[in-house]
Coordinates of C-alpha atoms in Angstrom, one line a residue:
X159 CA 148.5 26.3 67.4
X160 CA 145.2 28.0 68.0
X161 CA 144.9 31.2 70.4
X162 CA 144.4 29.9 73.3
X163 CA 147.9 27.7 73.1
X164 CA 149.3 30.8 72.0
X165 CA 147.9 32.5 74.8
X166 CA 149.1 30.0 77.5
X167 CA 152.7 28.9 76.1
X168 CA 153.4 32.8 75.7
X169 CA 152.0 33.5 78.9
X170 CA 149.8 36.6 77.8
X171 CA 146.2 36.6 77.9
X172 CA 143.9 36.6 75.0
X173 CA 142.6 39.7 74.9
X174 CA 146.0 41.5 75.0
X175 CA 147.0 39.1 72.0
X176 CA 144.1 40.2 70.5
X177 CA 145.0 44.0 71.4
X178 CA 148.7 43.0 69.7
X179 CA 147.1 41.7 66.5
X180 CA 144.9 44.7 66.3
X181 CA 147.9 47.1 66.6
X182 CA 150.0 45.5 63.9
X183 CA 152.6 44.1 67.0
X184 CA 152.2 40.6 65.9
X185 CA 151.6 39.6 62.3
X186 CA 148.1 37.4 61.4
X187 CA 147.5 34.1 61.7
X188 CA 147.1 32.0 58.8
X189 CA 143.2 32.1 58.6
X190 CA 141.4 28.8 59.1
X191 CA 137.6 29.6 59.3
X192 CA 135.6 33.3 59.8
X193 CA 136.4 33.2 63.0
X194 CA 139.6 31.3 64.3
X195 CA 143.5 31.5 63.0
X196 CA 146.4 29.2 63.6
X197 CA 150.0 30.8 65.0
X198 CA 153.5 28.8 64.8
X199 CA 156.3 29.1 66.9
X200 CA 157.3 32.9 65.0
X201 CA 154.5 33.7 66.4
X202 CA 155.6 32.9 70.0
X203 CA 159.2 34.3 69.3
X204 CA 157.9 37.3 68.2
X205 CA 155.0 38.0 71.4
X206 CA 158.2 37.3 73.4
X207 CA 159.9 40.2 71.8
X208 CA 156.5 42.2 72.2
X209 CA 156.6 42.0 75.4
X210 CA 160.0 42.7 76.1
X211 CA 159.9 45.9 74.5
X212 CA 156.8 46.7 76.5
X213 CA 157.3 45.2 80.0
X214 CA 161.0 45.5 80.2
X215 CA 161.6 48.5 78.0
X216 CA 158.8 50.4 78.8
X217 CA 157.9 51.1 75.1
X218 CA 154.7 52.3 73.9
X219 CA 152.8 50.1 71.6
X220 CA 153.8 53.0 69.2
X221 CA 157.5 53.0 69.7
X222 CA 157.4 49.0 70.2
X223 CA 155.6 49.2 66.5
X224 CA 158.1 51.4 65.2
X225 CA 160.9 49.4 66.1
X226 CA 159.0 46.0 65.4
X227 CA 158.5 47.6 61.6
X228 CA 162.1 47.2 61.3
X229 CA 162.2 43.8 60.5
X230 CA 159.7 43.5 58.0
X231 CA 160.5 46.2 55.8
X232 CA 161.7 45.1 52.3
X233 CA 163.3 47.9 51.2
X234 CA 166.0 47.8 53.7
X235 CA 168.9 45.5 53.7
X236 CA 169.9 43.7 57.2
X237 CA 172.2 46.3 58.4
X238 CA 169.8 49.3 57.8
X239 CA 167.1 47.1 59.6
X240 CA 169.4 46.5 62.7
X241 CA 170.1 50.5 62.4
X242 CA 166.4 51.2 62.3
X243 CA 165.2 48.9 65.0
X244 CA 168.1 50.1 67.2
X245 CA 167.6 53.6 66.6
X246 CA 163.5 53.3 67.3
X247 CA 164.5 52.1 70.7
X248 CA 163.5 55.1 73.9
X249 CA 166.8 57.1 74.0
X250 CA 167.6 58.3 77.5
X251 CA 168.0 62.0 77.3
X252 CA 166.6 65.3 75.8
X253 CA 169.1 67.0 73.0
X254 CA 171.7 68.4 74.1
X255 CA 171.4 71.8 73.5
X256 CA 173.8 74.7 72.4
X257 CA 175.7 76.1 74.6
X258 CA 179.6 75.7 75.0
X259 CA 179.0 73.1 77.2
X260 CA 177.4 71.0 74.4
X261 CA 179.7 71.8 71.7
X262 CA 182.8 70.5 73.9
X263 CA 180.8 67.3 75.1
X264 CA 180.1 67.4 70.6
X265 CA 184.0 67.6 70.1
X266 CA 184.8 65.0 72.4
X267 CA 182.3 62.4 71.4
X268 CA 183.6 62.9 67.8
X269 CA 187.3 62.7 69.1
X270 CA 186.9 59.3 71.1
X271 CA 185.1 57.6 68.4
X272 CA 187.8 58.6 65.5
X273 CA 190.4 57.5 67.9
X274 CA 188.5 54.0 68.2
X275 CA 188.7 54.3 64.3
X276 CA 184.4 54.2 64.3
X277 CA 182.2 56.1 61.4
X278 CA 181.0 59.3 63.4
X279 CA 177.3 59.7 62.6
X280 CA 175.9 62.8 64.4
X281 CA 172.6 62.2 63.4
X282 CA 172.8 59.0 65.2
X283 CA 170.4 58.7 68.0
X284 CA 172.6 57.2 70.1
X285 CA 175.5 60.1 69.5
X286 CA 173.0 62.8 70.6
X287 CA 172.5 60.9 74.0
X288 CA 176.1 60.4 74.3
X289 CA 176.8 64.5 73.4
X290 CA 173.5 65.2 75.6
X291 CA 175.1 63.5 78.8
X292 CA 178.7 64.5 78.5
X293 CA 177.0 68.3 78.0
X294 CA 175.4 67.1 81.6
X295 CA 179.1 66.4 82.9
X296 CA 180.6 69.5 81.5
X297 CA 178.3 71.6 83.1
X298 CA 178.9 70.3 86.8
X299 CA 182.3 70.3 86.4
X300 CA 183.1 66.8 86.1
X301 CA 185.5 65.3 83.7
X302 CA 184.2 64.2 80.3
X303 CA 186.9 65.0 77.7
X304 CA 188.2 62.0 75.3
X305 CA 190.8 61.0 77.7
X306 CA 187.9 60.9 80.5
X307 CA 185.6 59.1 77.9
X308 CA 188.3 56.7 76.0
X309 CA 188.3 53.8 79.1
X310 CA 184.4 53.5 78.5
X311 CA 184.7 53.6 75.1
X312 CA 187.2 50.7 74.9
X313 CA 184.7 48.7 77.3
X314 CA 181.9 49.4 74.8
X315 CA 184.4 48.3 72.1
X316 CA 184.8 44.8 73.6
X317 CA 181.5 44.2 74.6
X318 CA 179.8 45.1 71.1
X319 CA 182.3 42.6 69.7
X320 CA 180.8 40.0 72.0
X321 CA 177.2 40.4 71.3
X322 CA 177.7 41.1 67.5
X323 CA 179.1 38.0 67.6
X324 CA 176.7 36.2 69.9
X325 CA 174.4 38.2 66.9
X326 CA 175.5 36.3 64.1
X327 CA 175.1 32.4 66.0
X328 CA 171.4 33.0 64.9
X329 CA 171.2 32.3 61.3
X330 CA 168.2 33.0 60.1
X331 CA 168.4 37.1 59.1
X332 CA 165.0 37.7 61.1
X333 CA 165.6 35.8 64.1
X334 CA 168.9 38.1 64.2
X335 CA 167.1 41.4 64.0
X336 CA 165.3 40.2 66.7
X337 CA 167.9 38.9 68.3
X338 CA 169.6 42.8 68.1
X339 CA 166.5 44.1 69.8
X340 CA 166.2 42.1 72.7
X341 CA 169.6 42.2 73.2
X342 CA 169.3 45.8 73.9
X343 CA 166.4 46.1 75.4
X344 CA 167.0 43.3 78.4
X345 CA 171.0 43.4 78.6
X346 CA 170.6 47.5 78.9
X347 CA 169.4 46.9 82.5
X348 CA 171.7 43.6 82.9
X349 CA 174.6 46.2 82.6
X350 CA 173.6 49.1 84.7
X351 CA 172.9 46.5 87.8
X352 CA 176.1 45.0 87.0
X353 CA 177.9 48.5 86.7
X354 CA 176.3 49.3 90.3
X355 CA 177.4 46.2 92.3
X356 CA 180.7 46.7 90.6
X357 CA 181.1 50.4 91.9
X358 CA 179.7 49.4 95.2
X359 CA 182.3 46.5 95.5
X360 CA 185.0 49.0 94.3
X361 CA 184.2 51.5 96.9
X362 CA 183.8 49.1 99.9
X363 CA 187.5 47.9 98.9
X364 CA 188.6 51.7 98.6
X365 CA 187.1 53.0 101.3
X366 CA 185.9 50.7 104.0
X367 CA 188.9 48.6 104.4
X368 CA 188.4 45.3 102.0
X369 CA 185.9 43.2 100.9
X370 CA 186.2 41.5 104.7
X371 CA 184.7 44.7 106.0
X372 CA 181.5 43.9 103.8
X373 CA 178.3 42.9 105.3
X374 CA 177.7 39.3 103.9
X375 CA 175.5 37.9 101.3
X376 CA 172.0 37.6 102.4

């Protein structure tokens, strides 16, 4: 397809296409004259995943590159890529500091993941938010030891084993690292919302009498 089907089946314009070529987002066309290129449909996949890790995740064209380097480097095998791309992704929360605060919230992230029986990697970016928020907790005085931690964990646990799976439907290795980012990226937000309606339904049936109490659906 030329640009401009690119342009209107991805539903970005031609000049930020352009802009994505220019910053190594979206790999070149195959070269047809001086002056035009033809895309396929990776292409397309792959503007859609552009722009999910701009417009949804809020990325900069540096951090979206970062991640999107993932899944064309050779010298990594498919795990490592997922790892990379994963770990590329905007993490929440400044480091967590050290203080005694942050060395308990450090002890129980450790604890909760051996009891899960996972590999604890500190230098995981993902660990450092996890010890960076439960050093948040600590502080105010709100429970965050591994007992506190272990129901979320387990919830975690289940749901990873649902979208790993989900993961590996996709057969091509590419198409699955890509899969792995997008997931993240756009089911991140999926699960806050879903987390928030769940804890407003929760309270309403705690404490206002039942879901009959509840204003309806508009």
């Amino acid at each position: 397809m030329r640009l401009s089907e690119l342009s209107a089946r991805g539903g970005v314009s031609v000049p930020t296409i352009k802009f994505y070529l220019r910053e190594g987002l979206l790999p070149p066309g195959r070269r047809i004259s001086s002056t035009q290129a033809e895309y396929d449909e990776e292409h397309l996949r792959r503007l859609a995943l552009v722009r999910a890790l701009i417009q949804v995740g809020r990325m900069s064209v540096a951090g979206a590159r970062e991640v999107l380097s993932a899944l064309n480097d050779p010298d990594l095998d498919e795990i490592s890529q997922m790892g990379k791309a994963v770990a590329g992704l905007p993490q929440p929360l400044p480091p967590a500091g050290d203080d005694g605060a942050a060395r308990t919230a450090e002890e129980s992230a450790r604890e909760v993941q051996r009891r899960l029986g996972w590999r604890v990697v500190p230098e995981n970016p993902a660990h450092q938010t996890l010890v960076s928020a439960l050093s948040a907790l600590e502080r105010l005085g709100f429970p965050c030891d591994d007992a506190a931690l272990l129901p979320y964990a387990e919830l975690a646990e289940r749901l990873a084993e649902h979208e790993v799976a989900l993961i590996d439907t996709f057969h091509e290795p590419t198409t699955r690292l890509e899969a792995v980012v997008a997931l993240t990226v756009l089911y991140e937000p999926v699960l806050l919302s879903l987390r928030r309606l769940a804890q407003a339904e929760q309270a309403t049936r705690r404490f206002a009498g039942g879901p009959a109490d509840a204003a309806p659906d508009a």
